[in-house]
Amino acid sequence: MSRYIVLAAMKGEFLALSGNVYENFQMLGYVNTEDHFDAVKHFFEEPQFPIDWGDVRYMWAESLEENVINGHYGDYHLVFIEDLTRAVKDI
């Protein structure tokens, strides 16, 4: 079992004090589980705080273990809310 950090790309943009506009990513929490999808699914099923899932574009999780494959889930393993809804219904 590994510890994962769960992150999300939010709908909307972040306006910096300088006036620059950035994409809005949020760190949602930490989950102990077997893989990145299970970490996102677990957070979706049991969020650590109230969240409006309609505000989320997609989520991903990254292992906190030292490993050369870490740091790519934001590019390669995006999990969309629609996929999570289907996964929860299949249980």
PDB file of N, CA and C in Angstrom:
ATOM      1  N   MET A   1       0.849  -1.174   0.000  1.00  0.00           N
ATOM      2  CA  MET A   1       0.000   0.000   0.000  1.00  0.00           C
ATOM      3  C   MET A   1       0.899   1.242   0.000  1.00  0.00           C
ATOM      4  N   SER A   2       0.521   2.231  -0.785  1.00  0.00           N
ATOM      5  CA  SER A   2       1.300   3.464  -0.911  1.00  0.00           C
ATOM      6  C   SER A   2       0.466   4.668  -0.504  1.00  0.00           C
ATOM      7  N   ARG A   3       1.140   5.749  -0.204  1.00  0.00           N
ATOM      8  CA  ARG A   3       0.470   7.011   0.109  1.00  0.00           C
ATOM      9  C   ARG A   3       0.463   7.861  -1.160  1.00  0.00           C
ATOM     10  N   TYR A   4      -0.720   8.382  -1.506  1.00  0.00           N
ATOM     11  CA  TYR A   4      -0.896   9.197  -2.703  1.00  0.00           C
ATOM     12  C   TYR A   4      -1.396  10.584  -2.332  1.00  0.00           C
ATOM     13  N   ILE A   5      -0.987  11.564  -3.106  1.00  0.00           N
ATOM     14  CA  ILE A   5      -1.553  12.898  -3.020  1.00  0.00           C
ATOM     15  C   ILE A   5      -2.567  12.996  -4.157  1.00  0.00           C
ATOM     16  N   VAL A   6      -3.764  13.482  -3.851  1.00  0.00           N
ATOM     17  CA  VAL A   6      -4.833  13.588  -4.838  1.00  0.00           C
ATOM     18  C   VAL A   6      -4.961  15.057  -5.232  1.00  0.00           C
ATOM     19  N   LEU A   7      -4.968  15.303  -6.549  1.00  0.00           N
ATOM     20  CA  LEU A   7      -5.031  16.660  -7.085  1.00  0.00           C
ATOM     21  C   LEU A   7      -6.182  16.784  -8.077  1.00  0.00           C
ATOM     22  N   ALA A   8      -6.579  18.019  -8.354  1.00  0.00           N
ATOM     23  CA  ALA A   8      -7.687  18.237  -9.283  1.00  0.00           C
ATOM     24  C   ALA A   8      -7.451  19.479 -10.117  1.00  0.00           C
ATOM     25  N   ALA A   9      -7.903  19.409 -11.361  1.00  0.00           N
ATOM     26  CA  ALA A   9      -7.979  20.590 -12.225  1.00  0.00           C
ATOM     27  C   ALA A   9      -9.401  21.109 -12.092  1.00  0.00           C
ATOM     28  N   MET A  10      -9.511  22.350 -11.679  1.00  0.00           N
ATOM     29  CA  MET A  10     -10.818  22.941 -11.420  1.00  0.00           C
ATOM     30  C   MET A  10     -11.304  23.708 -12.647  1.00  0.00           C
ATOM     31  N   LYS A  11     -12.613  23.783 -12.794  1.00  0.00           N
ATOM     32  CA  LYS A  11     -13.205  24.615 -13.840  1.00  0.00           C
ATOM     33  C   LYS A  11     -13.066  26.059 -13.376  1.00  0.00           C
ATOM     34  N   GLY A  12     -12.586  26.905 -14.223  1.00  0.00           N
ATOM     35  CA  GLY A  12     -12.324  28.285 -13.847  1.00  0.00           C
ATOM     36  C   GLY A  12     -10.831  28.537 -13.850  1.00  0.00           C
ATOM     37  N   GLU A  13     -10.468  29.772 -13.679  1.00  0.00           N
ATOM     38  CA  GLU A  13      -9.065  30.151 -13.719  1.00  0.00           C
ATOM     39  C   GLU A  13      -8.700  30.915 -12.457  1.00  0.00           C
ATOM     40  N   PHE A  14      -7.409  30.979 -12.196  1.00  0.00           N
ATOM     41  CA  PHE A  14      -6.877  31.703 -11.056  1.00  0.00           C
ATOM     42  C   PHE A  14      -6.311  33.024 -11.550  1.00  0.00           C
ATOM     43  N   LEU A  15      -6.766  34.114 -10.960  1.00  0.00           N
ATOM     44  CA  LEU A  15      -6.273  35.440 -11.320  1.00  0.00           C
ATOM     45  C   LEU A  15      -5.274  35.874 -10.263  1.00  0.00           C
ATOM     46  N   ALA A  16      -4.001  36.012 -10.642  1.00  0.00           N
ATOM     47  CA  ALA A  16      -2.958  36.429  -9.716  1.00  0.00           C
ATOM     48  C   ALA A  16      -3.057  37.934  -9.474  1.00  0.00           C
ATOM     49  N   LEU A  17      -2.487  38.369  -8.368  1.00  0.00           N
ATOM     50  CA  LEU A  17      -2.479  39.805  -8.061  1.00  0.00           C
ATOM     51  C   LEU A  17      -1.811  40.610  -9.166  1.00  0.00           C
ATOM     52  N   SER A  18      -0.879  40.012  -9.887  1.00  0.00           N
ATOM     53  CA  SER A  18      -0.181  40.692 -10.983  1.00  0.00           C
ATOM     54  C   SER A  18      -1.076  40.882 -12.199  1.00  0.00           C
ATOM     55  N   GLY A  19      -2.225  40.200 -12.219  1.00  0.00           N
ATOM     56  CA  GLY A  19      -3.128  40.256 -13.362  1.00  0.00           C
ATOM     57  C   GLY A  19      -2.981  39.081 -14.301  1.00  0.00           C
ATOM     58  N   ASN A  20      -1.984  38.239 -14.082  1.00  0.00           N
ATOM     59  CA  ASN A  20      -1.804  37.042 -14.905  1.00  0.00           C
ATOM     60  C   ASN A  20      -2.871  36.013 -14.561  1.00  0.00           C
ATOM     61  N   VAL A  21      -3.312  35.273 -15.576  1.00  0.00           N
ATOM     62  CA  VAL A  21      -4.335  34.246 -15.398  1.00  0.00           C
ATOM     63  C   VAL A  21      -3.677  32.880 -15.553  1.00  0.00           C
ATOM     64  N   TYR A  22      -3.983  31.971 -14.618  1.00  0.00           N
ATOM     65  CA  TYR A  22      -3.413  30.627 -14.623  1.00  0.00           C
ATOM     66  C   TYR A  22      -4.525  29.598 -14.526  1.00  0.00           C
ATOM     67  N   GLU A  23      -4.205  28.355 -14.968  1.00  0.00           N
ATOM     68  CA  GLU A  23      -5.135  27.264 -14.723  1.00  0.00           C
ATOM     69  C   GLU A  23      -5.203  27.039 -13.224  1.00  0.00           C
ATOM     70  N   ASN A  24      -6.346  26.580 -12.756  1.00  0.00           N
ATOM     71  CA  ASN A  24      -6.562  26.411 -11.325  1.00  0.00           C
ATOM     72  C   ASN A  24      -6.482  24.936 -10.958  1.00  0.00           C
ATOM     73  N   PHE A  25      -5.389  24.539 -10.315  1.00  0.00           N
ATOM     74  CA  PHE A  25      -5.211  23.177  -9.804  1.00  0.00           C
ATOM     75  C   PHE A  25      -5.261  23.227  -8.290  1.00  0.00           C
ATOM     76  N   GLN A  26      -5.853  22.207  -7.692  1.00  0.00           N
ATOM     77  CA  GLN A  26      -5.985  22.145  -6.239  1.00  0.00           C
ATOM     78  C   GLN A  26      -5.441  20.826  -5.706  1.00  0.00           C
ATOM     79  N   MET A  27      -4.769  20.891  -4.574  1.00  0.00           N
ATOM     80  CA  MET A  27      -4.390  19.691  -3.842  1.00  0.00           C
ATOM     81  C   MET A  27      -5.584  19.363  -2.967  1.00  0.00           C
ATOM     82  N   LEU A  28      -6.116  18.144  -3.103  1.00  0.00           N
ATOM     83  CA  LEU A  28      -7.326  17.778  -2.380  1.00  0.00           C
ATOM     84  C   LEU A  28      -7.049  17.026  -1.081  1.00  0.00           C
ATOM     85  N   GLY A  29      -6.043  16.179  -1.056  1.00  0.00           N
ATOM     86  CA  GLY A  29      -5.775  15.427   0.158  1.00  0.00           C
ATOM     87  C   GLY A  29      -4.842  14.259  -0.093  1.00  0.00           C
ATOM     88  N   TYR A  30      -4.717  13.419   0.937  1.00  0.00           N
ATOM     89  CA  TYR A  30      -3.850  12.249   0.880  1.00  0.00           C
ATOM     90  C   TYR A  30      -4.678  10.991   1.103  1.00  0.00           C
ATOM     91  N   VAL A  31      -4.291   9.908   0.418  1.00  0.00           N
ATOM     92  CA  VAL A  31      -5.001   8.632   0.527  1.00  0.00           C
ATOM     93  C   VAL A  31      -3.964   7.511   0.518  1.00  0.00           C
ATOM     94  N   ASN A  32      -4.172   6.508   1.355  1.00  0.00           N
ATOM     95  CA  ASN A  32      -3.352   5.296   1.343  1.00  0.00           C
ATOM     96  C   ASN A  32      -4.110   4.221   0.585  1.00  0.00           C
ATOM     97  N   THR A  33      -3.517   3.715  -0.496  1.00  0.00           N
ATOM     98  CA  THR A  33      -4.191   2.709  -1.315  1.00  0.00           C
ATOM     99  C   THR A  33      -3.178   2.017  -2.225  1.00  0.00           C
ATOM    100  N   GLU A  34      -3.685   1.184  -3.131  1.00  0.00           N
ATOM    101  CA  GLU A  34      -2.822   0.361  -3.979  1.00  0.00           C
ATOM    102  C   GLU A  34      -2.325   1.059  -5.242  1.00  0.00           C
ATOM    103  N   ASP A  35      -3.158   1.906  -5.871  1.00  0.00           N
ATOM    104  CA  ASP A  35      -2.728   2.568  -7.109  1.00  0.00           C
ATOM    105  C   ASP A  35      -3.385   3.929  -7.264  1.00  0.00           C
ATOM    106  N   HIS A  36      -2.991   4.640  -8.299  1.00  0.00           N
ATOM    107  CA  HIS A  36      -3.449   6.022  -8.500  1.00  0.00           C
ATOM    108  C   HIS A  36      -4.952   6.108  -8.719  1.00  0.00           C
ATOM    109  N   PHE A  37      -5.549   5.180  -9.491  1.00  0.00           N
ATOM    110  CA  PHE A  37      -6.986   5.252  -9.724  1.00  0.00           C
ATOM    111  C   PHE A  37      -7.761   5.002  -8.436  1.00  0.00           C
ATOM    112  N   ASP A  38      -7.331   4.014  -7.659  1.00  0.00           N
ATOM    113  CA  ASP A  38      -8.001   3.744  -6.383  1.00  0.00           C
ATOM    114  C   ASP A  38      -7.914   4.932  -5.435  1.00  0.00           C
ATOM    115  N   ALA A  39      -6.800   5.669  -5.478  1.00  0.00           N
ATOM    116  CA  ALA A  39      -6.658   6.856  -4.624  1.00  0.00           C
ATOM    117  C   ALA A  39      -7.685   7.917  -5.009  1.00  0.00           C
ATOM    118  N   VAL A  40      -7.826   8.171  -6.301  1.00  0.00           N
ATOM    119  CA  VAL A  40      -8.804   9.167  -6.771  1.00  0.00           C
ATOM    120  C   VAL A  40     -10.218   8.694  -6.463  1.00  0.00           C
ATOM    121  N   LYS A  41     -10.492   7.421  -6.735  1.00  0.00           N
ATOM    122  CA  LYS A  41     -11.826   6.865  -6.485  1.00  0.00           C
ATOM    123  C   LYS A  41     -12.173   6.943  -4.999  1.00  0.00           C
ATOM    124  N   HIS A  42     -11.225   6.603  -4.136  1.00  0.00           N
ATOM    125  CA  HIS A  42     -11.457   6.660  -2.693  1.00  0.00           C
ATOM    126  C   HIS A  42     -11.775   8.094  -2.254  1.00  0.00           C
ATOM    127  N   PHE A  43     -11.018   9.070  -2.766  1.00  0.00           N
ATOM    128  CA  PHE A  43     -11.285  10.452  -2.388  1.00  0.00           C
ATOM    129  C   PHE A  43     -12.661  10.885  -2.895  1.00  0.00           C
ATOM    130  N   PHE A  44     -13.018  10.459  -4.098  1.00  0.00           N
ATOM    131  CA  PHE A  44     -14.324  10.797  -4.666  1.00  0.00           C
ATOM    132  C   PHE A  44     -15.451  10.220  -3.815  1.00  0.00           C
ATOM    133  N   GLU A  45     -15.284   8.988  -3.351  1.00  0.00           N
ATOM    134  CA  GLU A  45     -16.320   8.333  -2.555  1.00  0.00           C
ATOM    135  C   GLU A  45     -16.383   8.865  -1.128  1.00  0.00           C
ATOM    136  N   GLU A  46     -15.241   9.269  -0.583  1.00  0.00           N
ATOM    137  CA  GLU A  46     -15.170   9.754   0.797  1.00  0.00           C
ATOM    138  C   GLU A  46     -14.322  11.017   0.860  1.00  0.00           C
ATOM    139  N   PRO A  47     -14.834  12.131   0.317  1.00  0.00           N
ATOM    140  CA  PRO A  47     -14.040  13.368   0.329  1.00  0.00           C
ATOM    141  C   PRO A  47     -13.736  13.809   1.755  1.00  0.00           C
ATOM    142  N   GLN A  48     -12.594  14.439   1.925  1.00  0.00           N
ATOM    143  CA  GLN A  48     -12.151  14.882   3.241  1.00  0.00           C
ATOM    144  C   GLN A  48     -12.756  16.232   3.625  1.00  0.00           C
ATOM    145  N   PHE A  49     -13.534  16.814   2.737  1.00  0.00           N
ATOM    146  CA  PHE A  49     -14.235  18.075   2.973  1.00  0.00           C
ATOM    147  C   PHE A  49     -15.341  18.178   1.925  1.00  0.00           C
ATOM    148  N   PRO A  50     -16.338  19.028   2.156  1.00  0.00           N
ATOM    149  CA  PRO A  50     -17.411  19.172   1.149  1.00  0.00           C
ATOM    150  C   PRO A  50     -16.849  19.750  -0.149  1.00  0.00           C
ATOM    151  N   ILE A  51     -17.247  19.174  -1.265  1.00  0.00           N
ATOM    152  CA  ILE A  51     -16.782  19.660  -2.567  1.00  0.00           C
ATOM    153  C   ILE A  51     -17.909  19.515  -3.586  1.00  0.00           C
ATOM    154  N   ASP A  52     -18.065  20.496  -4.432  1.00  0.00           N
ATOM    155  CA  ASP A  52     -19.028  20.444  -5.529  1.00  0.00           C
ATOM    156  C   ASP A  52     -18.318  19.810  -6.719  1.00  0.00           C
ATOM    157  N   TRP A  53     -18.645  18.558  -7.010  1.00  0.00           N
ATOM    158  CA  TRP A  53     -17.948  17.831  -8.072  1.00  0.00           C
ATOM    159  C   TRP A  53     -18.164  18.458  -9.442  1.00  0.00           C
ATOM    160  N   GLY A  54     -19.194  19.286  -9.577  1.00  0.00           N
ATOM    161  CA  GLY A  54     -19.409  20.003 -10.826  1.00  0.00           C
ATOM    162  C   GLY A  54     -18.332  21.032 -11.111  1.00  0.00           C
ATOM    163  N   ASP A  55     -17.546  21.392 -10.100  1.00  0.00           N
ATOM    164  CA  ASP A  55     -16.454  22.358 -10.269  1.00  0.00           C
ATOM    165  C   ASP A  55     -15.150  21.713 -10.716  1.00  0.00           C
ATOM    166  N   VAL A  56     -15.117  20.375 -10.772  1.00  0.00           N
ATOM    167  CA  VAL A  56     -13.872  19.659 -11.057  1.00  0.00           C
ATOM    168  C   VAL A  56     -13.854  19.190 -12.505  1.00  0.00           C
ATOM    169  N   ARG A  57     -12.774  19.510 -13.230  1.00  0.00           N
ATOM    170  CA  ARG A  57     -12.604  19.008 -14.599  1.00  0.00           C
ATOM    171  C   ARG A  57     -12.141  17.556 -14.573  1.00  0.00           C
ATOM    172  N   TYR A  58     -11.044  17.325 -13.880  1.00  0.00           N
ATOM    173  CA  TYR A  58     -10.501  15.981 -13.750  1.00  0.00           C
ATOM    174  C   TYR A  58      -9.604  15.934 -12.521  1.00  0.00           C
ATOM    175  N   MET A  59      -9.265  14.710 -12.115  1.00  0.00           N
ATOM    176  CA  MET A  59      -8.407  14.496 -10.952  1.00  0.00           C
ATOM    177  C   MET A  59      -7.284  13.548 -11.342  1.00  0.00           C
ATOM    178  N   TRP A  60      -6.259  13.510 -10.508  1.00  0.00           N
ATOM    179  CA  TRP A  60      -5.208  12.527 -10.636  1.00  0.00           C
ATOM    180  C   TRP A  60      -4.535  12.365  -9.277  1.00  0.00           C
ATOM    181  N   ALA A  61      -3.766  11.306  -9.138  1.00  0.00           N
ATOM    182  CA  ALA A  61      -3.055  11.055  -7.890  1.00  0.00           C
ATOM    183  C   ALA A  61      -1.615  10.703  -8.208  1.00  0.00           C
ATOM    184  N   GLU A  62      -0.725  11.122  -7.329  1.00  0.00           N
ATOM    185  CA  GLU A  62       0.690  10.822  -7.488  1.00  0.00           C
ATOM    186  C   GLU A  62       1.196  10.147  -6.229  1.00  0.00           C
ATOM    187  N   SER A  63       1.947   9.081  -6.411  1.00  0.00           N
ATOM    188  CA  SER A  63       2.539   8.372  -5.287  1.00  0.00           C
ATOM    189  C   SER A  63       3.593   9.260  -4.633  1.00  0.00           C
ATOM    190  N   LEU A  64       3.667   9.196  -3.317  1.00  0.00           N
ATOM    191  CA  LEU A  64       4.672   9.971  -2.595  1.00  0.00           C
ATOM    192  C   LEU A  64       5.947   9.161  -2.361  1.00  0.00           C
ATOM    193  N   GLU A  65       5.994   7.948  -2.900  1.00  0.00           N
ATOM    194  CA  GLU A  65       7.200   7.133  -2.803  1.00  0.00           C
ATOM    195  C   GLU A  65       8.242   7.633  -3.790  1.00  0.00           C
ATOM    196  N   GLU A  66       9.506   7.441  -3.462  1.00  0.00           N
ATOM    197  CA  GLU A  66      10.558   7.798  -4.406  1.00  0.00           C
ATOM    198  C   GLU A  66      10.567   6.758  -5.519  1.00  0.00           C
ATOM    199  N   ASN A  67      10.276   7.216  -6.734  1.00  0.00           N
ATOM    200  CA  ASN A  67      10.191   6.319  -7.867  1.00  0.00           C
ATOM    201  C   ASN A  67      10.326   7.162  -9.128  1.00  0.00           C
ATOM    202  N   VAL A  68      11.068   6.690 -10.111  1.00  0.00           N
ATOM    203  CA  VAL A  68      11.304   7.465 -11.325  1.00  0.00           C
ATOM    204  C   VAL A  68      10.038   7.670 -12.153  1.00  0.00           C
ATOM    205  N   ILE A  69       9.005   6.837 -11.957  1.00  0.00           N
ATOM    206  CA  ILE A  69       7.782   7.011 -12.751  1.00  0.00           C
ATOM    207  C   ILE A  69       6.845   8.057 -12.140  1.00  0.00           C
ATOM    208  N   ASN A  70       7.125   8.536 -10.951  1.00  0.00           N
ATOM    209  CA  ASN A  70       6.278   9.557 -10.330  1.00  0.00           C
ATOM    210  C   ASN A  70       6.379  10.875 -11.095  1.00  0.00           C
ATOM    211  N   GLY A  71       5.358  11.671 -10.968  1.00  0.00           N
ATOM    212  CA  GLY A  71       5.379  12.993 -11.566  1.00  0.00           C
ATOM    213  C   GLY A  71       4.764  13.071 -12.949  1.00  0.00           C
ATOM    214  N   HIS A  72       4.152  11.998 -13.428  1.00  0.00           N
ATOM    215  CA  HIS A  72       3.569  12.011 -14.773  1.00  0.00           C
ATOM    216  C   HIS A  72       2.065  11.784 -14.782  1.00  0.00           C
ATOM    217  N   TYR A  73       1.453  11.501 -13.647  1.00  0.00           N
ATOM    218  CA  TYR A  73       0.029  11.165 -13.652  1.00  0.00           C
ATOM    219  C   TYR A  73      -0.836  12.322 -14.119  1.00  0.00           C
ATOM    220  N   GLY A  74      -0.402  13.531 -13.907  1.00  0.00           N
ATOM    221  CA  GLY A  74      -1.170  14.656 -14.416  1.00  0.00           C
ATOM    222  C   GLY A  74      -1.245  14.671 -15.929  1.00  0.00           C
ATOM    223  N   ASP A  75      -0.248  14.060 -16.586  1.00  0.00           N
ATOM    224  CA  ASP A  75      -0.235  13.998 -18.042  1.00  0.00           C
ATOM    225  C   ASP A  75      -0.829  12.705 -18.586  1.00  0.00           C
ATOM    226  N   TYR A  76      -0.655  11.599 -17.866  1.00  0.00           N
ATOM    227  CA  TYR A  76      -0.978  10.299 -18.429  1.00  0.00           C
ATOM    228  C   TYR A  76      -2.147   9.571 -17.772  1.00  0.00           C
ATOM    229  N   HIS A  77      -2.512   9.940 -16.553  1.00  0.00           N
ATOM    230  CA  HIS A  77      -3.537   9.186 -15.837  1.00  0.00           C
ATOM    231  C   HIS A  77      -4.638  10.104 -15.299  1.00  0.00           C
ATOM    232  N   LEU A  78      -5.227  10.886 -16.166  1.00  0.00           N
ATOM    233  CA  LEU A  78      -6.318  11.767 -15.749  1.00  0.00           C
ATOM    234  C   LEU A  78      -7.564  10.933 -15.503  1.00  0.00           C
ATOM    235  N   VAL A  79      -8.284  11.257 -14.447  1.00  0.00           N
ATOM    236  CA  VAL A  79      -9.518  10.558 -14.119  1.00  0.00           C
ATOM    237  C   VAL A  79     -10.632  11.594 -14.124  1.00  0.00           C
ATOM    238  N   PHE A  80     -11.569  11.439 -15.032  1.00  0.00           N
ATOM    239  CA  PHE A  80     -12.670  12.387 -15.166  1.00  0.00           C
ATOM    240  C   PHE A  80     -13.829  11.986 -14.263  1.00  0.00           C
ATOM    241  N   ILE A  81     -14.594  12.955 -13.819  1.00  0.00           N
ATOM    242  CA  ILE A  81     -15.699  12.718 -12.891  1.00  0.00           C
ATOM    243  C   ILE A  81     -16.685  11.703 -13.470  1.00  0.00           C
ATOM    244  N   GLU A  82     -16.933  11.750 -14.775  1.00  0.00           N
ATOM    245  CA  GLU A  82     -17.851  10.804 -15.405  1.00  0.00           C
ATOM    246  C   GLU A  82     -17.359   9.366 -15.223  1.00  0.00           C
ATOM    247  N   ASP A  83     -16.026   9.160 -15.320  1.00  0.00           N
ATOM    248  CA  ASP A  83     -15.458   7.822 -15.126  1.00  0.00           C
ATOM    249  C   ASP A  83     -15.639   7.368 -13.688  1.00  0.00           C
ATOM    250  N   LEU A  84     -15.490   8.285 -12.733  1.00  0.00           N
ATOM    251  CA  LEU A  84     -15.673   7.944 -11.328  1.00  0.00           C
ATOM    252  C   LEU A  84     -17.120   7.589 -11.041  1.00  0.00           C
ATOM    253  N   THR A  85     -18.052   8.319 -11.623  1.00  0.00           N
ATOM    254  CA  THR A  85     -19.468   8.035 -11.420  1.00  0.00           C
ATOM    255  C   THR A  85     -19.798   6.635 -11.919  1.00  0.00           C
ATOM    256  N   ARG A  86     -19.271   6.267 -13.073  1.00  0.00           N
ATOM    257  CA  ARG A  86     -19.490   4.912 -13.623  1.00  0.00           C
ATOM    258  C   ARG A  86     -18.843   3.857 -12.728  1.00  0.00           C
ATOM    259  N   ALA A  87     -17.628   4.116 -12.244  1.00  0.00           N
ATOM    260  CA  ALA A  87     -16.917   3.149 -11.394  1.00  0.00           C
ATOM    261  C   ALA A  87     -17.665   2.916 -10.088  1.00  0.00           C
ATOM    262  N   VAL A  88     -18.223   3.952  -9.509  1.00  0.00           N
ATOM    263  CA  VAL A  88     -18.967   3.821  -8.263  1.00  0.00           C
ATOM    264  C   VAL A  88     -20.255   3.046  -8.495  1.00  0.00           C
ATOM    265  N   LYS A  89     -20.918   3.262  -9.631  1.00  0.00           N
ATOM    266  CA  LYS A  89     -22.152   2.532  -9.939  1.00  0.00           C
ATOM    267  C   LYS A  89     -21.890   1.052 -10.175  1.00  0.00           C
ATOM    268  N   ASP A  90     -20.702   0.701 -10.670  1.00  0.00           N
ATOM    269  CA  ASP A  90     -20.364  -0.692 -10.965  1.00  0.00           C
ATOM    270  C   ASP A  90     -20.084  -1.522  -9.719  1.00  0.00           C
ATOM    271  N   ILE A  91     -19.952  -0.879  -8.587  1.00  0.00           N
ATOM    272  CA  ILE A  91     -19.619  -1.603  -7.337  1.00  0.00           C
ATOM    273  C   ILE A  91     -20.848  -2.335  -6.815  1.00  0.00           C
TER     274      ILE A  91
END
